[in-house]
PDB file of C-alpha atoms in Angstrom:
ATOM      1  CA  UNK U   1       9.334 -16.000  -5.551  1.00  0.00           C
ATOM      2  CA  UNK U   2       7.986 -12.376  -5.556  1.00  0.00           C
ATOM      3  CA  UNK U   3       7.230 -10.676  -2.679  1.00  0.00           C
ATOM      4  CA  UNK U   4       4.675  -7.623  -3.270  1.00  0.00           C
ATOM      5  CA  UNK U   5       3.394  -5.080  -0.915  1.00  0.00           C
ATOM      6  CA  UNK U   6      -0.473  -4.840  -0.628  1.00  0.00           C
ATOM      7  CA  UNK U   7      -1.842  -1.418  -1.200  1.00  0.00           C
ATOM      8  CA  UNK U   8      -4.412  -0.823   1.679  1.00  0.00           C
ATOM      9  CA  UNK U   9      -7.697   0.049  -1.628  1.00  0.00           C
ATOM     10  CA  UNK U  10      -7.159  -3.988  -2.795  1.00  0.00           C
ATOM     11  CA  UNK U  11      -7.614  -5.178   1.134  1.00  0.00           C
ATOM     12  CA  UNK U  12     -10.205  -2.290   1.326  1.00  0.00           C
ATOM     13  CA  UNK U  13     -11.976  -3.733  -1.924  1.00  0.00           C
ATOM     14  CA  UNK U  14     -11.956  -7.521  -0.358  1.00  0.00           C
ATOM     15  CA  UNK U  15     -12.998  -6.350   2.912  1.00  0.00           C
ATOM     16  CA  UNK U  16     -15.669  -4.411   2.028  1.00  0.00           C
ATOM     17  CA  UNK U  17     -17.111  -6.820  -0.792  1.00  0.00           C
ATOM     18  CA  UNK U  18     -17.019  -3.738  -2.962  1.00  0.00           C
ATOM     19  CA  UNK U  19     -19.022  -4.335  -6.070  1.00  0.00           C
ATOM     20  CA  UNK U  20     -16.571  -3.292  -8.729  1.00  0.00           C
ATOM     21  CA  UNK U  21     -13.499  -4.119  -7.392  1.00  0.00           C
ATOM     22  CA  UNK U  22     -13.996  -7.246  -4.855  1.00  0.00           C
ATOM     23  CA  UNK U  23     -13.551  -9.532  -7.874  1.00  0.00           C
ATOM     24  CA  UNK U  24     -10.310  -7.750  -9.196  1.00  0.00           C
ATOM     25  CA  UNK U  25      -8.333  -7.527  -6.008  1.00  0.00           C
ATOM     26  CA  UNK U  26      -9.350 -11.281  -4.952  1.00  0.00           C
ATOM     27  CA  UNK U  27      -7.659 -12.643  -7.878  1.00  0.00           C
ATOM     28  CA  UNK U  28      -4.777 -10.071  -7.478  1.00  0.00           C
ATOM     29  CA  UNK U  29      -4.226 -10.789  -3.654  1.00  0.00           C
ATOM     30  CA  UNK U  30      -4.497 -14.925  -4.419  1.00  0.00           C
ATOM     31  CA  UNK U  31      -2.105 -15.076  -7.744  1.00  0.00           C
ATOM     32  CA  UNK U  32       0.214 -13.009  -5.477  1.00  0.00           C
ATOM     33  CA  UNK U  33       0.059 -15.219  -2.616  1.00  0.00           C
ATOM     34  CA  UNK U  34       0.934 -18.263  -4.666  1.00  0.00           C
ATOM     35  CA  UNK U  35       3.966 -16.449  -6.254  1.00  0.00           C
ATOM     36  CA  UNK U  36       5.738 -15.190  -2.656  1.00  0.00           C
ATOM     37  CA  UNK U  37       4.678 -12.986   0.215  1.00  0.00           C
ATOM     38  CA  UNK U  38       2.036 -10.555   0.915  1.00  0.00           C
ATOM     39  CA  UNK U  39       3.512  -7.638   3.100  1.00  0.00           C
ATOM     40  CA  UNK U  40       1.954  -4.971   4.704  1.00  0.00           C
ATOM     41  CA  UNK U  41       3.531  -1.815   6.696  1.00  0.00           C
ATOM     42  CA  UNK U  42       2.056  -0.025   9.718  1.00  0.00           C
ATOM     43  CA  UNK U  43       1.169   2.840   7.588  1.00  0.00           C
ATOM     44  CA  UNK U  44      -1.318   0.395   5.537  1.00  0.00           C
ATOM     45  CA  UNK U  45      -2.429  -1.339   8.412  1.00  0.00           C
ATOM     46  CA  UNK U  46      -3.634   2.128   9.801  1.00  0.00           C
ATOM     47  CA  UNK U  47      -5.746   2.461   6.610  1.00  0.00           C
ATOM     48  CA  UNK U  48      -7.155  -0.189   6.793  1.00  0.00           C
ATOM     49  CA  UNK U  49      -8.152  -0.190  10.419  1.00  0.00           C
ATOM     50  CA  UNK U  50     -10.348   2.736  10.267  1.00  0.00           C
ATOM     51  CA  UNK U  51     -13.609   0.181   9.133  1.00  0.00           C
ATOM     52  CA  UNK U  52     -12.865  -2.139  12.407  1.00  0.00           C
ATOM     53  CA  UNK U  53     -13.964  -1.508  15.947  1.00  0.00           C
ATOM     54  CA  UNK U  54     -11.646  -4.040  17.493  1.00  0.00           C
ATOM     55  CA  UNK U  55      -8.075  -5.096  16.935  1.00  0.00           C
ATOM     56  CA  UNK U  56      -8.934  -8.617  16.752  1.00  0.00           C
ATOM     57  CA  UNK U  57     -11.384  -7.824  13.907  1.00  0.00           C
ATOM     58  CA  UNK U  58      -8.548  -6.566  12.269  1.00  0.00           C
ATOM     59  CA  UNK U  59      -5.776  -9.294  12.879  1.00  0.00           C
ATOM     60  CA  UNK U  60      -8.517 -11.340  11.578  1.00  0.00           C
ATOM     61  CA  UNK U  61      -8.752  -9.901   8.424  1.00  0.00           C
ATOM     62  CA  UNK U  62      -5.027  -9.547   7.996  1.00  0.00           C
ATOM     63  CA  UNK U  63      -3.525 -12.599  10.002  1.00  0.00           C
ATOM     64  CA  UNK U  64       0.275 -12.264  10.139  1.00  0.00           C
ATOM     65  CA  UNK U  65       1.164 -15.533   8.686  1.00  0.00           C
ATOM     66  CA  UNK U  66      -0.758 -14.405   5.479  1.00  0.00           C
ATOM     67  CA  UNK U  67       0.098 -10.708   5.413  1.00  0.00           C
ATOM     68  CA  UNK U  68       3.817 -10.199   6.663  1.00  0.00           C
ATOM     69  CA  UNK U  69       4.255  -7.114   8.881  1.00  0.00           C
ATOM     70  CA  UNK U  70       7.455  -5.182   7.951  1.00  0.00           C
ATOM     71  CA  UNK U  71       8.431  -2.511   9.306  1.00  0.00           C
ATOM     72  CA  UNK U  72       8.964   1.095   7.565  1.00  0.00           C
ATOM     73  CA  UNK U  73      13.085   1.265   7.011  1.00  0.00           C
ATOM     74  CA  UNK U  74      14.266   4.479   7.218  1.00  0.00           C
ATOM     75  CA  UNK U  75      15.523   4.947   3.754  1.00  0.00           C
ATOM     76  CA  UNK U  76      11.767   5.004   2.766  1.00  0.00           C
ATOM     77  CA  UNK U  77      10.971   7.414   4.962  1.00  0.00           C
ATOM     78  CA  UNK U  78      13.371   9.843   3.678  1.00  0.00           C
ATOM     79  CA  UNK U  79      12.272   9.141   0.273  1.00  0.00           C
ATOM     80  CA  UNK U  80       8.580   9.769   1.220  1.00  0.00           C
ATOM     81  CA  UNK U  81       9.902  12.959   2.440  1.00  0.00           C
ATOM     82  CA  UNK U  82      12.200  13.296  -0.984  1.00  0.00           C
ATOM     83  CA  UNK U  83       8.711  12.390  -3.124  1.00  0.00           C
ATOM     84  CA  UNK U  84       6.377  15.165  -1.060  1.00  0.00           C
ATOM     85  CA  UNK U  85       8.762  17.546  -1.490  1.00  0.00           C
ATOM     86  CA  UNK U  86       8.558  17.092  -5.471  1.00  0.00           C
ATOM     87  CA  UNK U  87       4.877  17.147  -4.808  1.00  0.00           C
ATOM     88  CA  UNK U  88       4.784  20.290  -3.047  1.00  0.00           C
ATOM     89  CA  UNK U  89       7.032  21.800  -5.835  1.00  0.00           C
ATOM     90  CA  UNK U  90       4.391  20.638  -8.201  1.00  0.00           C
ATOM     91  CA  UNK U  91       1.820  22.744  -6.761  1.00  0.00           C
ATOM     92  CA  UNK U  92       0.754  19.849  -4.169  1.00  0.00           C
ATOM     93  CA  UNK U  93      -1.373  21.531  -1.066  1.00  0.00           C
ATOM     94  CA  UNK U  94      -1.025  18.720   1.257  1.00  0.00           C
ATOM     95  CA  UNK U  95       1.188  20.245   4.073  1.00  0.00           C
ATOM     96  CA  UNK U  96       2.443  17.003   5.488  1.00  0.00           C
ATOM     97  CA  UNK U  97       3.355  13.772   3.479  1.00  0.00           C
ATOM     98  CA  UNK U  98       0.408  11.231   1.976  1.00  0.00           C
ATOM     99  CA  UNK U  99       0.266   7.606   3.268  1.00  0.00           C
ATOM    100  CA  UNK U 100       1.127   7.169  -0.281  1.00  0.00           C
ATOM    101  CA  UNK U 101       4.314   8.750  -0.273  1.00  0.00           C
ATOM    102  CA  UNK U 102       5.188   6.260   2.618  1.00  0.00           C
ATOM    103  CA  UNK U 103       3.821   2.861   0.888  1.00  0.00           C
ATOM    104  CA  UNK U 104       5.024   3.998  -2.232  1.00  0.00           C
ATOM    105  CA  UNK U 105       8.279   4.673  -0.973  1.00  0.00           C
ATOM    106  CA  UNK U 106       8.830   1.131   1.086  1.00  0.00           C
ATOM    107  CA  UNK U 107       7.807  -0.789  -2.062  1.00  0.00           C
ATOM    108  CA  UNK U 108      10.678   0.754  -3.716  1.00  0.00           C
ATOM    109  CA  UNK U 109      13.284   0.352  -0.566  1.00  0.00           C
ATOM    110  CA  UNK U 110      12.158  -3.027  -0.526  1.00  0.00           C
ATOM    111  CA  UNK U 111      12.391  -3.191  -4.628  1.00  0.00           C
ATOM    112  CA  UNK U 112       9.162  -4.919  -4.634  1.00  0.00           C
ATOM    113  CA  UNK U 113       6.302  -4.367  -6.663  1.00  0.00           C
ATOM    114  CA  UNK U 114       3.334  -2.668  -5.268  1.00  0.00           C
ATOM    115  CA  UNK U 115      -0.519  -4.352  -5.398  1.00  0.00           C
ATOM    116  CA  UNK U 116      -2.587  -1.360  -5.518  1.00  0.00           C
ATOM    117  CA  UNK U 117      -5.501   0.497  -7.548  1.00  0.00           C
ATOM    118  CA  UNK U 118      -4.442   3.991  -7.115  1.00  0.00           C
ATOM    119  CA  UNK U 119      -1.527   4.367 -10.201  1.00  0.00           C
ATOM    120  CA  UNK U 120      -1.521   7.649 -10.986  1.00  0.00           C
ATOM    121  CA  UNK U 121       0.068   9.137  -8.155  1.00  0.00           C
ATOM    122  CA  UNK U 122       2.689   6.152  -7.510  1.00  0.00           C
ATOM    123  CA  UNK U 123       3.623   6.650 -11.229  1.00  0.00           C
ATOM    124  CA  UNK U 124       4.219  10.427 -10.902  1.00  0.00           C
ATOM    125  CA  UNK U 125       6.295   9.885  -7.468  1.00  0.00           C
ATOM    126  CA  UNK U 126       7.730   6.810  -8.570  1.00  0.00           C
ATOM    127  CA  UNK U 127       8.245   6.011 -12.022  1.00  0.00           C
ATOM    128  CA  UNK U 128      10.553   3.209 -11.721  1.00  0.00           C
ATOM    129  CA  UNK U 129       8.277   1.779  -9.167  1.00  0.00           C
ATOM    130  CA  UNK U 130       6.772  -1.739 -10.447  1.00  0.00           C
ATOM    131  CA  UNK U 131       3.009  -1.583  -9.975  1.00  0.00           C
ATOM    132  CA  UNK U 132       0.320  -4.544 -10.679  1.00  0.00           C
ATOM    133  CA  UNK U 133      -2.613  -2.484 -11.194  1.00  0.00           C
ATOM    134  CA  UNK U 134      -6.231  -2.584 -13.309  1.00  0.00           C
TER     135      UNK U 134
END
């Protein structure tokens, strides 16, 4: 069993029926289910949220027995920290740390693999992170 954290873009892409994508991130988020758990952070779950109205639109879409809420340890947020500071030395203009920093960041605490369409910045903060991606 693999457990794999869910980028918030794939539950964005299924959510949103998005033409190009919907297909893609259906099969991702099933084959995953079948092979262990789905988890989600609070930091994804506040992505995600922005498209709902009402918390219970939202649980609905990503009920807790099917997405597993874990919480952000620590450790991954000093290494979010650790990863925007490379950023930042790179010539990065954000002045506080990306939600990517943060998912990217758990996946690797958790040494899980990541679900997620956005590759280029995990693999430049994260190269040893394990990524299922397009």
């Amino acid at each position: 069993m693999t457990d794999v954290l869910v980028d918030s873009n794939v539950i964005l892409d299924i959510a949103t029926e998005d033409p190009q994508w919907f297909e893609w991130s259906s099969v991702q988020i099933s084959t995953c289910a079948d092979q262990g758990n789905l988890i989600i952070n609070p930091i994804i779950y506040a992505e995600v949220s922005v498209g709902f109205e009402q918390i219970e639109a939202l649980d609905t879409l990503l009920p807790p027995k099917f997405f597993h809420r874990e919480q952000l340890p620590w450790s991954a947020a000093f290494l979010a920290g650790k990863a925007f500071q490379s950023y930042r030395r790179r010539g990065g203009t954000r002045r506080s740390p990306l939600p990517d920093f943060y998912i990217g960041a758990h996946a690797v605490i958790l040494k899980i693999p990541l679900l997620t369409r956005d590759v280029k910045r995990y693999q430049t903060e994260f190269p040893n992170l394990q990524l299922i991606s397009p």
